[in-house]
Coordinates of C-alpha atoms in Angstrom, one line a residue:
Chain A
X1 CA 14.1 -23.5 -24.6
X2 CA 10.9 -22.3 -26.2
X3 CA 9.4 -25.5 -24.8
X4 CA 10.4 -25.0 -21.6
X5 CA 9.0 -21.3 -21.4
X6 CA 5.8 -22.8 -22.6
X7 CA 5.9 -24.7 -19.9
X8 CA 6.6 -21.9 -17.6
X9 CA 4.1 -19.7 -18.5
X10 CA 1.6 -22.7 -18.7
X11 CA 2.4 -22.8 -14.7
X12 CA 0.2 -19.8 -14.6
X13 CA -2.6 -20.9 -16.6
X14 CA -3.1 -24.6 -15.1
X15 CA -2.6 -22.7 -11.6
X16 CA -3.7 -19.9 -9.6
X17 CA -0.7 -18.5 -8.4
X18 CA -1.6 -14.7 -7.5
X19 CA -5.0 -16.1 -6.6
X20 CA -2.7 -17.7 -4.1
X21 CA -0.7 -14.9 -3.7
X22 CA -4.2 -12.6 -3.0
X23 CA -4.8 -15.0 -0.1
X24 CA -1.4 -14.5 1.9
X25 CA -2.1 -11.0 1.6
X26 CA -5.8 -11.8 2.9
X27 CA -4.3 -13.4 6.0
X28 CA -1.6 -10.9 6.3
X29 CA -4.1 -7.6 6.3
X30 CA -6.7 -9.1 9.0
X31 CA -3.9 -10.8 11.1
X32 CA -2.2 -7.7 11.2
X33 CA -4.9 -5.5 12.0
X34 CA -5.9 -7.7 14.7
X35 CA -2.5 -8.1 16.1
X36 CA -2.0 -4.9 15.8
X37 CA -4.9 -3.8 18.2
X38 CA -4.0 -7.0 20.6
X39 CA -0.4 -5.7 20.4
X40 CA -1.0 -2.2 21.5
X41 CA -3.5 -3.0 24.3
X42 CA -0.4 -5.9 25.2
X43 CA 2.0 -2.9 25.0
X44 CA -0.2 -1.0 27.2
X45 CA -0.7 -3.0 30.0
X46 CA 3.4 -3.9 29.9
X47 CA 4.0 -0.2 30.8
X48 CA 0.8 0.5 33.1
X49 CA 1.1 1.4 36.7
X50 CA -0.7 -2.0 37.7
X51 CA 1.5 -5.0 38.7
X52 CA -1.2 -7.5 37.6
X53 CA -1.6 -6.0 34.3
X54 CA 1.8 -6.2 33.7
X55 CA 2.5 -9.7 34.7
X56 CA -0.7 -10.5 32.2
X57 CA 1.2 -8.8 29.3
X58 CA 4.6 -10.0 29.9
X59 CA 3.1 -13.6 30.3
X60 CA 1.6 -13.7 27.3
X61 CA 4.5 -12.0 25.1
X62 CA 6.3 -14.8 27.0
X63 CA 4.1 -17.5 25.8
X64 CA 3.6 -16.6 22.3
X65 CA 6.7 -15.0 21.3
X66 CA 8.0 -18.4 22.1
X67 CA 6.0 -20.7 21.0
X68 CA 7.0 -22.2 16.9
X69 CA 4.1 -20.6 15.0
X70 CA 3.5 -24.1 13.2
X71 CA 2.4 -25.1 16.8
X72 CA -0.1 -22.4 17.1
X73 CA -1.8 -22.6 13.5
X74 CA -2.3 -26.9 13.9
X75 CA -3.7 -25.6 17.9
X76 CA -5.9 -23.8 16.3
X77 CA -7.5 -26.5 13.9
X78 CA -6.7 -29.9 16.0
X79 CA -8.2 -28.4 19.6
X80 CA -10.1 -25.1 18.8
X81 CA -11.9 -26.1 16.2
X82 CA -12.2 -30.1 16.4
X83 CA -11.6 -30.6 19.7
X84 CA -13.9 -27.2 21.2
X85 CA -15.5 -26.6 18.2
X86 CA -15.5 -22.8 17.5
X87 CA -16.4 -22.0 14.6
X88 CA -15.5 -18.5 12.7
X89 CA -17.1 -18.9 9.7
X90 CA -20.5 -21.1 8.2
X91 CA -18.2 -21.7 5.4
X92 CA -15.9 -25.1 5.4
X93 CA -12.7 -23.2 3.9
X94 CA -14.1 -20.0 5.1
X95 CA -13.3 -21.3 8.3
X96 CA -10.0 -22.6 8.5
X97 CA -9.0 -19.1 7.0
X98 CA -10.1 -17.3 10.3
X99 CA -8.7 -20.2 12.1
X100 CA -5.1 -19.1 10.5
X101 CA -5.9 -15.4 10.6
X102 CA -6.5 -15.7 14.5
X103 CA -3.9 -17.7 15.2
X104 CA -1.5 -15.7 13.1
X105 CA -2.8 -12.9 14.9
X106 CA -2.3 -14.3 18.4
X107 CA 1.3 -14.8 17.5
X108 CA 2.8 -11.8 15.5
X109 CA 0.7 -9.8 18.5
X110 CA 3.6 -10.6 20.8
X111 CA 6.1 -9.3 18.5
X112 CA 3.9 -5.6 17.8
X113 CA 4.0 -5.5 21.3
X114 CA 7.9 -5.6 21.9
X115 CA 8.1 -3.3 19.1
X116 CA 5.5 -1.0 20.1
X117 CA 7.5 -1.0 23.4
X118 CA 10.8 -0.5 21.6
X119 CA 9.1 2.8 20.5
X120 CA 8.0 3.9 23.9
X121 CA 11.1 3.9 24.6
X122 CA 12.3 6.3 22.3
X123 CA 9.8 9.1 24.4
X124 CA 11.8 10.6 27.1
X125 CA 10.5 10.0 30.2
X126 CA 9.9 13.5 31.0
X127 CA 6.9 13.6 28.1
X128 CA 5.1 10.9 30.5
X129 CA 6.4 13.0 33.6
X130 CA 4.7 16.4 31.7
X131 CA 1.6 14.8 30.9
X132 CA 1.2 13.2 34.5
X133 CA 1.7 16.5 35.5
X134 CA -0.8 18.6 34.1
X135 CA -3.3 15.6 35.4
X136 CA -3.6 13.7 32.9
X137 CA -4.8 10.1 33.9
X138 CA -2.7 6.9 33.1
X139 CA -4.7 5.9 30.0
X140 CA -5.2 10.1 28.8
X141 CA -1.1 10.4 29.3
X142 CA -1.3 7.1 26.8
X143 CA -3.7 8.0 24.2
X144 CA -2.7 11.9 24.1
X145 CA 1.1 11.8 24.7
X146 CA 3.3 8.2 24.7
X147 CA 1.7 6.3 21.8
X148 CA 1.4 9.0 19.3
X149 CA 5.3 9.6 19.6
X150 CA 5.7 5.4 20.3
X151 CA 4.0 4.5 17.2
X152 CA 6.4 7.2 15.0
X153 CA 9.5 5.8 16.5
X154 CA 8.2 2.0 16.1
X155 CA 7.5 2.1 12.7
X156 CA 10.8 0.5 11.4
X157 CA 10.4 -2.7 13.9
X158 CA 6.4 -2.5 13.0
X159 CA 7.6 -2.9 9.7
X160 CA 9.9 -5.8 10.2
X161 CA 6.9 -7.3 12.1
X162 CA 4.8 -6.9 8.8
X163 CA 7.3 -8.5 6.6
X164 CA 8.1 -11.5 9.0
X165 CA 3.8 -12.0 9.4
X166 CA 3.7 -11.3 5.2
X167 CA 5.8 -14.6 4.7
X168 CA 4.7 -16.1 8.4
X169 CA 1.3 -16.4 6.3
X170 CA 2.8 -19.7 4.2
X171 CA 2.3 -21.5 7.6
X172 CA -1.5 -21.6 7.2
X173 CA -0.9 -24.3 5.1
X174 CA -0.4 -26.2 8.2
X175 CA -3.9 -24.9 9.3
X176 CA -5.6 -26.4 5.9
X177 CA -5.8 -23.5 4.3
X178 CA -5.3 -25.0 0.8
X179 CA -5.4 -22.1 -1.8
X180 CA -2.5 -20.0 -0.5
X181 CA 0.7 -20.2 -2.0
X182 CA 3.0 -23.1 0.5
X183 CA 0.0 -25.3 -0.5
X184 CA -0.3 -24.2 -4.2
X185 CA 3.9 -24.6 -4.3
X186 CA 3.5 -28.1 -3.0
X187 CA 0.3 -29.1 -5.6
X188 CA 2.5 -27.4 -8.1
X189 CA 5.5 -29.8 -7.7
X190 CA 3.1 -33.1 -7.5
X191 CA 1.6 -32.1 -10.4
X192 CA 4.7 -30.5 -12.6
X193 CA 7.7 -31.8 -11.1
X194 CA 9.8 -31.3 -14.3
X195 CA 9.3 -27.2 -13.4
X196 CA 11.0 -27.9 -10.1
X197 CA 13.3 -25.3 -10.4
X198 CA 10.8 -22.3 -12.0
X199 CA 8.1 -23.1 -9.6
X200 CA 10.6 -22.3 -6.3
X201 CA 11.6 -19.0 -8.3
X202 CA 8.2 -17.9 -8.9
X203 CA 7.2 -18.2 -5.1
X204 CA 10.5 -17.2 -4.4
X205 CA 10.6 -13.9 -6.2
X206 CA 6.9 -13.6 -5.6
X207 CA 7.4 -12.7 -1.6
X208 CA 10.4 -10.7 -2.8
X209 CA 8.2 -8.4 -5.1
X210 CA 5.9 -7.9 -2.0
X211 CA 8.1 -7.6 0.6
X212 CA 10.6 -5.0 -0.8
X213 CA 8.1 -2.1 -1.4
X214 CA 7.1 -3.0 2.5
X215 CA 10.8 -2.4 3.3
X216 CA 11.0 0.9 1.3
X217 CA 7.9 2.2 3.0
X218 CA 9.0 2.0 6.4
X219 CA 11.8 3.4 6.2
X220 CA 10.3 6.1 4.2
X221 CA 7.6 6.9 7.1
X222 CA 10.1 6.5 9.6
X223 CA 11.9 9.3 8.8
X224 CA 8.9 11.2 7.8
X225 CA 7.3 10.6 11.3
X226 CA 10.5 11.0 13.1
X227 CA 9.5 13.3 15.9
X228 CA 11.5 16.1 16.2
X229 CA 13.7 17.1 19.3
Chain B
X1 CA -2.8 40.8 42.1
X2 CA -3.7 42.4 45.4
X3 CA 0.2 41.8 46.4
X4 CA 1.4 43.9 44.0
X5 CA 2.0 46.4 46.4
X6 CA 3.7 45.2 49.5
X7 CA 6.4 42.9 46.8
X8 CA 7.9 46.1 46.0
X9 CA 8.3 47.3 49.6
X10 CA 11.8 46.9 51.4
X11 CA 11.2 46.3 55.0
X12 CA 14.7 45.8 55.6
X13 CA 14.3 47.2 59.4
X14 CA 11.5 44.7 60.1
X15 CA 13.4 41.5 59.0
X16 CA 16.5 41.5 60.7
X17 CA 15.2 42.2 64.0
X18 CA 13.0 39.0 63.5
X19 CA 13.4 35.4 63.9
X20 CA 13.8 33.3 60.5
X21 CA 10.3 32.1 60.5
X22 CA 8.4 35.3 61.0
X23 CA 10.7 37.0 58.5
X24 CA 9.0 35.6 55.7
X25 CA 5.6 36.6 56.5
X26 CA 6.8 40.0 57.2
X27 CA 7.7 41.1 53.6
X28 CA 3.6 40.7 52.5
X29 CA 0.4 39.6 53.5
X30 CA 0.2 36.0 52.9
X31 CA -2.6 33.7 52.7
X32 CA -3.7 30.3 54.4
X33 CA -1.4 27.4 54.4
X34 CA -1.2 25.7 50.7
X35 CA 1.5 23.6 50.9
X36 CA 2.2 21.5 53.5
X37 CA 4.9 18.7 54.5
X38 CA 5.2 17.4 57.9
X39 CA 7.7 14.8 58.7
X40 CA 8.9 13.8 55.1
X41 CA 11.4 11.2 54.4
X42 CA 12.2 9.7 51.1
X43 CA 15.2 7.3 50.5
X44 CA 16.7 6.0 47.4
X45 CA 18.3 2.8 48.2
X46 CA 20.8 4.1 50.8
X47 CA 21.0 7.6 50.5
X48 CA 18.6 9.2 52.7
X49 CA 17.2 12.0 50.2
X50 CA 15.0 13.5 52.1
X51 CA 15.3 13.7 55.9
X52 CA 12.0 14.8 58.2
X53 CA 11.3 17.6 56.2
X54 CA 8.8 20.1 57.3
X55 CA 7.8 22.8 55.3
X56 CA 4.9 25.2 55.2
X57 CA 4.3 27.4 52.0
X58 CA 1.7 30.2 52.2
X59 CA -1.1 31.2 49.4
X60 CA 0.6 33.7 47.6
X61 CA 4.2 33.2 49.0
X62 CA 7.4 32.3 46.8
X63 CA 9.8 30.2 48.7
X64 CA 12.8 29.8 47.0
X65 CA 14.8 26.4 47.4
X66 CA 18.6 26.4 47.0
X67 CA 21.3 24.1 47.6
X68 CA 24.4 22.2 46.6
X69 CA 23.9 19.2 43.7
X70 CA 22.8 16.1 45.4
X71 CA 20.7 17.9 48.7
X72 CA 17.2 16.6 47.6
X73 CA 15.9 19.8 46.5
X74 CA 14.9 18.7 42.9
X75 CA 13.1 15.9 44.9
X76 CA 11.6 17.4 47.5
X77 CA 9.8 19.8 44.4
X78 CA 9.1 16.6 42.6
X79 CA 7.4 14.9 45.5
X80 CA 5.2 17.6 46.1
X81 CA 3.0 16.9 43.0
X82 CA 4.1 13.3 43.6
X83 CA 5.9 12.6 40.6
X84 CA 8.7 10.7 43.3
X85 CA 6.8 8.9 46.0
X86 CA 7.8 9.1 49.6
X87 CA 8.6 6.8 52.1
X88 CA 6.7 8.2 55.0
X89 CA 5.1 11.2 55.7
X90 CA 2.3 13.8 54.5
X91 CA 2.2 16.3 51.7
X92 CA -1.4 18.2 51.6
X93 CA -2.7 20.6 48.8
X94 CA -4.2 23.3 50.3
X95 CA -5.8 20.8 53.3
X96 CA -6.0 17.6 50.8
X97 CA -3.4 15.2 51.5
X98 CA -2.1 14.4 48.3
X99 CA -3.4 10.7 47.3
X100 CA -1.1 7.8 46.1
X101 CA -2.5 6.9 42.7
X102 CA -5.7 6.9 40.7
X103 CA -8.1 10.0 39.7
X104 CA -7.9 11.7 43.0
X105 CA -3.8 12.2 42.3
X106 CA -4.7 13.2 38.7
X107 CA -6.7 16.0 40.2
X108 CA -4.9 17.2 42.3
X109 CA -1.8 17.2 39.9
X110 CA -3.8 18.9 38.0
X111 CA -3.5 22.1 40.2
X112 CA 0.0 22.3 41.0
X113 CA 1.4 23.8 38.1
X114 CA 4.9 22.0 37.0
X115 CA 7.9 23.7 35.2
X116 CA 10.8 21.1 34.1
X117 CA 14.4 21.6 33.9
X118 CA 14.1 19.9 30.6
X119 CA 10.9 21.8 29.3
X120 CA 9.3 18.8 28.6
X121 CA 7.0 20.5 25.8
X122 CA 5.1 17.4 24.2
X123 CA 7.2 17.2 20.8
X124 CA 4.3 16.0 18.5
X125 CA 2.6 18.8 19.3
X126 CA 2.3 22.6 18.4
X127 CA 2.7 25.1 21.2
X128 CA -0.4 26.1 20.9
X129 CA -1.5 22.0 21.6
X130 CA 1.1 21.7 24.1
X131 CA -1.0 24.5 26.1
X132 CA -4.4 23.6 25.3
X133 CA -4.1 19.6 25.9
X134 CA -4.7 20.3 29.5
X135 CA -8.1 22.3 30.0
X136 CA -9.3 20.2 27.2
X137 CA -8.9 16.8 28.7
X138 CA -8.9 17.6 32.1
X139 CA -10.9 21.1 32.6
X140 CA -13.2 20.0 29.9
X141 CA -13.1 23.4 27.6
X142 CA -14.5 23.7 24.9
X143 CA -11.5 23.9 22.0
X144 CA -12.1 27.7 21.2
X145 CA -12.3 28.6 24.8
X146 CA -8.9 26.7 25.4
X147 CA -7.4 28.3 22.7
X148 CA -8.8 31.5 23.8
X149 CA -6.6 31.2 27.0
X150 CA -3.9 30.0 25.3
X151 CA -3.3 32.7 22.9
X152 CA -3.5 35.1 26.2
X153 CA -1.1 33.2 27.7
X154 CA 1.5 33.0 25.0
X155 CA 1.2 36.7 24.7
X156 CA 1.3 36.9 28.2
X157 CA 4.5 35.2 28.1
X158 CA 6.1 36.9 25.0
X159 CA 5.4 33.9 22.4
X160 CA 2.1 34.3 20.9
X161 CA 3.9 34.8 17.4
X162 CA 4.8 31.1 17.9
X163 CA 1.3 29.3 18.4
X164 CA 2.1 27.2 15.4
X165 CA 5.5 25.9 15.5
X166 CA 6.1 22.8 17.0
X167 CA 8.6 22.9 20.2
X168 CA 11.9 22.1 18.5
X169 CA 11.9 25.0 16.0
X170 CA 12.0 27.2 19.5
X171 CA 14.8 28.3 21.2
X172 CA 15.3 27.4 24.7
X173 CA 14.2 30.2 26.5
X174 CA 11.1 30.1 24.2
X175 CA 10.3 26.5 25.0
X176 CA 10.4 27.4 28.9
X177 CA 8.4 30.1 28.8
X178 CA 5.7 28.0 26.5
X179 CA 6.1 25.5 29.4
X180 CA 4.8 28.3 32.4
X181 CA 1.9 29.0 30.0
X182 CA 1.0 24.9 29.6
X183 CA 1.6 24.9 33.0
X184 CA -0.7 28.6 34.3
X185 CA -3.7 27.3 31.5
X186 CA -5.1 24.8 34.3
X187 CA -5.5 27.5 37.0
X188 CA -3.1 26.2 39.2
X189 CA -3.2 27.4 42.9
X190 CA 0.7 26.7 43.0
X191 CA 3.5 26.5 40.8
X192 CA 6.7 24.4 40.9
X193 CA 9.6 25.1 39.4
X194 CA 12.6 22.4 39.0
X195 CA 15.5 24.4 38.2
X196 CA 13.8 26.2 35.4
X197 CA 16.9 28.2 34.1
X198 CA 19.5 25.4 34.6
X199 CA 19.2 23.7 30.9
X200 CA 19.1 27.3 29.5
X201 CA 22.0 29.4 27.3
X202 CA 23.0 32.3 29.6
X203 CA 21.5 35.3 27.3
X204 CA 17.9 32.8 27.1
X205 CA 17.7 32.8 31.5
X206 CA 16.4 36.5 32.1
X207 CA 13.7 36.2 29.5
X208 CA 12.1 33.6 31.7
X209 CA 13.1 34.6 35.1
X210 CA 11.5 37.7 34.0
X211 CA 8.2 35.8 33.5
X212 CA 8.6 34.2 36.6
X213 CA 9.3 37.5 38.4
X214 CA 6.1 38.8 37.2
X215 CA 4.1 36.1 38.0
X216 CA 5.4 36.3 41.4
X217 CA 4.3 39.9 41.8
X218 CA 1.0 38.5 40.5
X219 CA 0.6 36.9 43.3
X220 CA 1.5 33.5 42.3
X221 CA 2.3 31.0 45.1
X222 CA 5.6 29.6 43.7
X223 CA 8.5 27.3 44.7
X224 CA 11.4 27.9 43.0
X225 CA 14.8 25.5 43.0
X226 CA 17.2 27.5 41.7
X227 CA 20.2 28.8 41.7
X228 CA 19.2 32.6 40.8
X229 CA 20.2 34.3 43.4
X230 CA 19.4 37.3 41.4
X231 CA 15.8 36.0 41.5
X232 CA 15.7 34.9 44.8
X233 CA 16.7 38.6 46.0
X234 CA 14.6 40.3 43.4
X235 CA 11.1 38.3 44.2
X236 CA 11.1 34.9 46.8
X237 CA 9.4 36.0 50.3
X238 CA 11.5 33.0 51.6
X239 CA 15.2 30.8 50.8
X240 CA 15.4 27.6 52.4
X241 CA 18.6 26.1 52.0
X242 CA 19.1 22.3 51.9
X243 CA 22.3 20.3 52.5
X244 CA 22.0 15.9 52.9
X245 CA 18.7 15.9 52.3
X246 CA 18.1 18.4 55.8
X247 CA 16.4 21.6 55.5
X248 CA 19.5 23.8 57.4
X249 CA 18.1 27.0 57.2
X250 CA 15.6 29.2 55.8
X251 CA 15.4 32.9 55.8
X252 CA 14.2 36.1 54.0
X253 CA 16.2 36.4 50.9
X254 CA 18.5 39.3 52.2
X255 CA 19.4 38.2 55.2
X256 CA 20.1 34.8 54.3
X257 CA 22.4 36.4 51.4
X258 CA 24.1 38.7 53.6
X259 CA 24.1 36.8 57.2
X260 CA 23.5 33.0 57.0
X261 CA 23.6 31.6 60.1
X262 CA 24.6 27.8 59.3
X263 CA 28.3 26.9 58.6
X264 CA 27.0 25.1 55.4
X265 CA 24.8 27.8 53.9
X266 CA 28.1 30.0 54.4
X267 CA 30.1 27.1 52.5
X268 CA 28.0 27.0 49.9
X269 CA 27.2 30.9 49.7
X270 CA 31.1 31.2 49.6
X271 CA 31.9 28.6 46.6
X272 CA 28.8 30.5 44.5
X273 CA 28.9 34.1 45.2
X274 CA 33.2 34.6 45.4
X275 CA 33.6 34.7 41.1

């Protein structure tokens, strides 16, 4: 037994597992601030008076939202970068880190946008009737009166967005990003196959230890934010 | 303000003698044409909603729309700041026809003052926001000038106590009467009201029609749907009575009360005023 906890804790030593850990939650911030600005402007033009901007935003929700994410990380590395080389960094890993992050951003933005749109919803249409009222322009109504009270009533499925792109994140290992944790599992098993079992349980409880406060805090703001009526 | 006078005046003699149409302009001096809708149709899907409607409303008149559930008064009030479209037709704004989309619809919304069944107040924001959004974003005031207004306003109105709260801690009646003030702070050269009273508890609808009684003797060009006759009696110039989407009648207040002329306005006066 002591032998085997040896072992165990030697995992972390001979490894960098939070260092791994630190880069999931590298691609998870920039993706998500990204798709959250592509989401919103998606979100946007899905509820815009114009017909063309619509079809543009539905499209793409269309596209992305249903395309396997695996698909869009090895896109990014086998035909934007080799194929049409664009480059996002001077740095060789540097690179294929952006190349996830944009790519994880392309993806989740789909999803921020139906959740964005779930919270438009939850404004009654009279707020949008009021605002056009008083003159205010399509974008003004926007910025001053629907997505304030959007964004409070979408901050539950913003969350579940978050959590999904949090543990989405392991797929950059598809997209050669080598020091995050699916990569760092799989090195982990080559190398120390006889701590098959503690190695899954570390990245298993890992993700659970991030994701759970992420949970709690959503529905926290959620009710906080709840506008009142 | 320079109607004051002549509201108060019964010329009972001079209106029934007269036809329908001159009645209204006998109670006071009214202005130029401000509202006007010439040949107005508006469908929604089968139903015919709004059938050749003409209509003429005066600067400084109060026309007062009534009608049974379903005649296309509610929509004839919303089309006039174009919040329903129409199928064919005009609507101007005091000479502008009123545009389709874009800024030039945003400006002239901006003038016709709008009063919701539903209040509408924007719920993330205080009252005192709610009525300052407006000129700040559209009339470009400064934020003390805005305010400035506002706090007249609410005062004018009987809230100013509440600047601060947001619209769900009001009651009601305060939340309507917040909603004329958004409404008055851009300036508007008319006012629409969408059955302003109808969402309200009984004891909360005189503390508003009072507002809008006042406003009226102000000078205020106003269309009203309602179904206040006490307010119709008390301050509209002019009822027009719709039935099927068809403007049936229309008549100063007292006579169409006391004399209408159409079998439907009878009907309907019958099933409202007999309890």
């Amino acid at each position: 037994m002591d032998d085997y906890l040896a072992g165990f804790t030697e995992l972390f030593s001979r490894y960098d597992v939070v260092g791994a850990f630190w880069v999931n939650i590298q691609l998870t911030f920039w993706a998500g601030l990204i798709a959250l600005a592509v989401g919103t402007l998606l979100a946007l033009m899905r509820i815009s008076p114009v017909a063309s901007l619509r079809l543009t935003g539905t499209s793409y929700v269309t596209i992305f939202r249903n395309t396997p994410l695996t698909i869009i990380i090895t896109f990014m590395v086998l035909v934007v970068w080799t194929q049409l080389t664009v480059t996002l960094a001077p740095d060789f890993n540097a690179n294929f880190f952006w190349l996830a992050v944009v790519g994880l951003a392309v993806y989740h933005a789909a999803f921020v946008c139906e959740a964005i749109r779930s919270g438009v919803n939850t404004v009654p249409v009279g707020q949008a009737e009021a605002a056009r009222a008083i003159g205010l322009p399509f974008l003004a109504a926007a910025r001053l009166v629907i997505l304030p009270q959007a964004f409070r009533g979408s901050v539950a499925p913003l969350g579940n967005t978050l959590i999904a792109l949090l543990k989405n994140s392991t797929v950059a290992a598809a997209g050669s990003v080598a020091t995050e944790t699916a990569s760092t599992m799989k090195v982990m098993i080559e190398f120390s196959p006889n701590h098959l079992y503690a190695i899954f349980f570390i990245f298993a409880m890992g993700y659970v230890i991030l994701v759970i406060p992420i949970g709690l805090a959503t529905t926290w703001l959620s009710d906080r934010l709840a506008v009142k009526r | 303000m320079d109607h004051e006078a002549t509201t108060d005046e019964p010329q009972p003699d001079s209106v029934t003698d007269a036809p329908a149409s001159a009645t209204a302009t006998a109670t006071r001096e009214l202005g130029e044409p401000l509202v006007e809708l010439s040949g107005v149709n508006k469908h929604f899907g089968a139903l015919h909603v709004l059938r050749d409607i003409d209509l003429t409303v005066r600067k400084g008149e109060v026309l007062v729309v009534i009608g049974p559930s379903g005649s296309g008064k509610s929509t004839l009030c919303r089309a006039i700041n174009r919040l329903e479209t129409i199928d064919d037709g005009t609507i101007t704004i005091d000479g502008q026809p009123m545009p389709a989309e874009g800024k030039g619809l945003a400006r002239l919304r901006a003038d016709v003052g709008m009063v919701f069944q539903s209040f509408n107040l924007f719920a993330h924001k205080t009252v005192l926001d709610n009525v300052t959004l407006g000129p700040r974003k559209v009339r470009g005031l400064s934020k003390k000038a805005a305010e400035d207004q506002a706090r007249t306003l609410l005062d004018r109105v009987g809230v100013g106590n509440q600047a601060h709260k947001m619209p769900a801690q009001l009651s009601g009646g305060q939340q309507q009467r917040v909603a004329i003030a958004r409404a008055l702070a851009m300036n508007p050269k008319v006012m629409l009201f969408d059955e302003p009273t109808s969402a309200l508890d009984p004891e909360m609808v005189n503390e508003v029609l009072d507002v809008m009684v006042a406003l009226a003797r102000e000078g205020m060009t106003m269309i009203v749907v309602t179904h206040e006759m006490g307010f119709a009696r008390k301050a509209a110039d002019r009822v027009v009575f719709m039935a099927d989407g068809l403007l049936v009648e229309q008549a100063h207040p007292e006579e169409f009360f006391t004399a209408p002329k159409s079998d439907r306005a009878r009907d309907f006066l019958s099933k409202i005023l007999t309890h």
